[in-house]
């Protein structure tokens, strides 16, 4: 004798909507931060350098190779 137990159907949960005004400041901040990091890893050397010397280059040297930027 088989019995089937049916659970009551649950209402479908809709995802919470986030207003664009809540996301936009964070997206701009993270985008700007990523561009600054990309500059320091990819272009902080030579004629475009902000800081003199090779200090920044040495700090991001392995990251440059990992991301495919040539530096030698």
Short mmCIF file of N, CA and C in Angstrom, two decimals:
data_model
loop_
_atom_site.label_atom_id
_atom_site.label_comp_id
_atom_site.label_asym_id
_atom_site.label_seq_id
_atom_site.Cartn_x
_atom_site.Cartn_y
_atom_site.Cartn_z
N UNK A 1 0.84 -1.16 0.00
CA UNK A 1 0.00 0.00 0.00
C UNK A 1 0.90 1.23 0.00
N UNK A 2 0.77 2.01 -0.98
CA UNK A 2 1.61 3.19 -1.11
C UNK A 2 0.81 4.44 -0.78
N UNK A 3 1.43 5.27 -0.01
CA UNK A 3 0.79 6.53 0.32
C UNK A 3 1.65 7.66 -0.25
N UNK A 4 1.00 8.63 -0.80
CA UNK A 4 1.75 9.78 -1.28
C UNK A 4 1.39 10.98 -0.43
N UNK A 5 2.39 11.65 -0.01
CA UNK A 5 2.19 12.83 0.81
C UNK A 5 2.51 14.03 -0.07
N UNK A 6 1.56 14.87 -0.26
CA UNK A 6 1.76 16.07 -1.05
C UNK A 6 1.98 17.25 -0.13
N UNK A 7 3.02 17.96 -0.38
CA UNK A 7 3.26 19.16 0.41
C UNK A 7 2.49 20.31 -0.22
N UNK A 8 2.07 21.23 0.58
CA UNK A 8 1.35 22.38 -0.01
C UNK A 8 2.27 23.15 -0.94
N UNK A 9 1.70 23.61 -2.00
CA UNK A 9 2.53 24.33 -2.97
C UNK A 9 2.96 25.67 -2.39
N UNK A 10 4.23 25.95 -2.56
CA UNK A 10 4.79 27.21 -2.06
C UNK A 10 4.68 28.27 -3.14
N UNK A 11 4.41 29.49 -2.76
CA UNK A 11 4.37 30.54 -3.78
C UNK A 11 5.77 30.77 -4.35
N UNK A 12 5.83 31.04 -5.62
CA UNK A 12 7.13 31.24 -6.24
C UNK A 12 7.74 32.55 -5.73
N UNK A 13 9.01 32.48 -5.42
CA UNK A 13 9.71 33.65 -4.88
C UNK A 13 10.29 34.45 -6.04
N UNK A 14 9.92 35.69 -6.12
CA UNK A 14 10.46 36.57 -7.16
C UNK A 14 11.73 37.22 -6.63
N UNK A 15 12.74 37.38 -7.47
CA UNK A 15 13.96 38.04 -7.01
C UNK A 15 13.70 39.50 -6.65
N UNK A 16 14.40 39.95 -5.65
CA UNK A 16 14.24 41.34 -5.22
C UNK A 16 14.86 42.27 -6.25
N UNK A 17 14.18 43.31 -6.56
CA UNK A 17 14.72 44.26 -7.54
C UNK A 17 15.54 45.32 -6.83
N UNK A 18 16.66 45.65 -7.43
CA UNK A 18 17.51 46.70 -6.90
C UNK A 18 17.40 47.92 -7.82
N UNK A 19 17.14 49.06 -7.24
CA UNK A 19 17.06 50.25 -8.10
C UNK A 19 18.45 50.62 -8.63
N UNK A 20 18.46 51.15 -9.84
CA UNK A 20 19.73 51.50 -10.48
C UNK A 20 20.47 52.58 -9.69
N UNK A 21 19.74 53.41 -8.98
CA UNK A 21 20.37 54.45 -8.15
C UNK A 21 21.17 53.86 -7.00
N UNK A 22 20.86 52.65 -6.60
CA UNK A 22 21.63 52.00 -5.53
C UNK A 22 22.89 51.34 -6.07
N UNK A 23 22.85 50.92 -7.32
CA UNK A 23 23.98 50.20 -7.91
C UNK A 23 24.97 51.15 -8.57
N UNK A 24 24.50 52.23 -9.16
CA UNK A 24 25.33 53.12 -9.96
C UNK A 24 26.55 53.68 -9.22
N UNK A 25 26.44 54.20 -8.00
CA UNK A 25 27.65 54.71 -7.34
C UNK A 25 28.71 53.63 -7.11
N UNK A 26 28.28 52.44 -6.75
CA UNK A 26 29.24 51.35 -6.54
C UNK A 26 29.87 50.91 -7.84
N UNK A 27 29.09 50.88 -8.91
CA UNK A 27 29.63 50.49 -10.22
C UNK A 27 30.65 51.52 -10.70
N UNK A 28 30.37 52.79 -10.51
CA UNK A 28 31.33 53.83 -10.90
C UNK A 28 32.61 53.76 -10.06
N UNK A 29 32.45 53.54 -8.77
CA UNK A 29 33.61 53.43 -7.89
C UNK A 29 34.48 52.23 -8.27
N UNK A 30 33.87 51.08 -8.46
CA UNK A 30 34.64 49.89 -8.81
C UNK A 30 35.25 50.00 -10.20
N UNK A 31 34.53 50.62 -11.14
CA UNK A 31 35.08 50.83 -12.47
C UNK A 31 36.31 51.73 -12.44
N UNK A 32 36.22 52.82 -11.68
CA UNK A 32 37.35 53.73 -11.55
C UNK A 32 38.53 53.04 -10.87
N UNK A 33 38.26 52.29 -9.83
CA UNK A 33 39.31 51.55 -9.13
C UNK A 33 39.99 50.55 -10.06
N UNK A 34 39.23 49.85 -10.87
CA UNK A 34 39.81 48.88 -11.80
C UNK A 34 40.66 49.57 -12.86
N UNK A 35 40.23 50.74 -13.34
CA UNK A 35 41.03 51.47 -14.32
C UNK A 35 42.35 51.96 -13.73
N UNK A 36 42.31 52.42 -12.48
CA UNK A 36 43.54 52.85 -11.82
C UNK A 36 44.48 51.66 -11.62
N UNK A 37 43.95 50.53 -11.20
CA UNK A 37 44.79 49.34 -11.03
C UNK A 37 45.35 48.86 -12.36
N UNK A 38 44.55 48.91 -13.41
CA UNK A 38 45.02 48.52 -14.73
C UNK A 38 46.14 49.44 -15.20
N UNK A 39 46.02 50.75 -14.91
CA UNK A 39 47.09 51.68 -15.27
C UNK A 39 48.38 51.32 -14.56
N UNK A 40 48.31 51.10 -13.25
CA UNK A 40 49.53 50.82 -12.51
C UNK A 40 50.16 49.50 -12.90
N UNK A 41 49.35 48.51 -13.22
CA UNK A 41 49.91 47.22 -13.63
C UNK A 41 50.40 47.28 -15.07
N UNK A 42 49.68 47.97 -15.95
CA UNK A 42 50.00 47.91 -17.35
C UNK A 42 50.83 49.03 -17.93
N UNK A 43 50.76 50.23 -17.35
CA UNK A 43 51.40 51.36 -18.01
C UNK A 43 52.29 52.21 -17.11
N UNK A 44 52.43 51.90 -15.88
CA UNK A 44 53.24 52.70 -14.96
C UNK A 44 54.71 52.38 -15.18
N UNK A 45 55.23 52.91 -16.27
CA UNK A 45 56.63 52.67 -16.60
C UNK A 45 56.99 53.57 -17.76
N UNK A 46 58.16 54.11 -17.75
CA UNK A 46 58.62 54.90 -18.88
C UNK A 46 58.04 56.29 -18.94
N UNK A 47 57.62 56.72 -20.13
CA UNK A 47 57.17 58.10 -20.36
C UNK A 47 55.86 58.42 -19.66
N UNK A 48 55.03 57.43 -19.40
CA UNK A 48 53.73 57.70 -18.77
C UNK A 48 53.75 57.52 -17.27
N UNK A 49 54.90 57.33 -16.67
CA UNK A 49 54.94 57.04 -15.24
C UNK A 49 54.59 58.26 -14.40
N UNK A 50 53.84 58.02 -13.35
CA UNK A 50 53.46 59.06 -12.40
C UNK A 50 54.55 59.20 -11.34
N UNK A 51 55.12 58.09 -10.93
CA UNK A 51 56.17 58.07 -9.92
C UNK A 51 57.50 57.78 -10.59
N UNK A 52 58.54 58.49 -10.20
CA UNK A 52 59.85 58.24 -10.79
C UNK A 52 60.47 56.98 -10.19
N UNK A 53 61.34 56.39 -10.93
CA UNK A 53 61.99 55.17 -10.47
C UNK A 53 61.23 53.93 -10.88
N UNK A 54 61.68 52.79 -10.39
CA UNK A 54 61.09 51.52 -10.76
C UNK A 54 60.37 50.84 -9.60
N UNK A 55 60.04 51.60 -8.56
CA UNK A 55 59.42 51.00 -7.38
C UNK A 55 58.08 50.38 -7.70
N UNK A 56 57.19 51.12 -8.37
CA UNK A 56 55.87 50.60 -8.71
C UNK A 56 56.01 49.42 -9.65
N UNK A 57 56.92 49.51 -10.60
CA UNK A 57 57.14 48.41 -11.54
C UNK A 57 57.53 47.14 -10.81
N UNK A 58 58.39 47.26 -9.83
CA UNK A 58 58.82 46.08 -9.09
C UNK A 58 57.69 45.49 -8.24
N UNK A 59 56.81 46.33 -7.71
CA UNK A 59 55.68 45.84 -6.91
C UNK A 59 54.68 45.07 -7.76
N UNK A 60 54.47 45.48 -9.00
CA UNK A 60 53.45 44.84 -9.85
C UNK A 60 54.07 43.96 -10.93
N UNK A 61 55.35 43.65 -10.82
CA UNK A 61 56.07 42.92 -11.86
C UNK A 61 55.44 41.57 -12.17
N UNK A 62 55.16 40.76 -11.18
CA UNK A 62 54.58 39.44 -11.42
C UNK A 62 53.16 39.56 -11.96
N UNK A 63 52.43 40.55 -11.49
CA UNK A 63 51.08 40.77 -12.01
C UNK A 63 51.08 41.15 -13.48
N UNK A 64 52.11 41.90 -13.90
CA UNK A 64 52.23 42.26 -15.31
C UNK A 64 52.38 41.02 -16.17
N UNK A 65 53.24 40.10 -15.75
CA UNK A 65 53.44 38.87 -16.52
C UNK A 65 52.19 37.99 -16.48
N UNK A 66 51.53 37.93 -15.34
CA UNK A 66 50.32 37.12 -15.21
C UNK A 66 49.22 37.61 -16.15
N UNK A 67 49.10 38.93 -16.31
CA UNK A 67 48.07 39.50 -17.17
C UNK A 67 48.52 39.65 -18.61
N UNK A 68 49.74 39.30 -18.91
CA UNK A 68 50.21 39.30 -20.30
C UNK A 68 50.83 40.60 -20.77
N UNK A 69 51.19 41.50 -19.87
CA UNK A 69 51.85 42.75 -20.25
C UNK A 69 53.35 42.52 -20.35
N UNK A 70 53.97 42.89 -21.46
CA UNK A 70 55.43 42.75 -21.53
C UNK A 70 56.10 43.87 -20.73
N UNK A 71 57.23 43.57 -20.14
CA UNK A 71 57.92 44.62 -19.39
C UNK A 71 59.43 44.54 -19.50
N UNK A 72 59.98 43.61 -20.25
CA UNK A 72 61.45 43.54 -20.37
C UNK A 72 61.84 43.80 -21.80
#
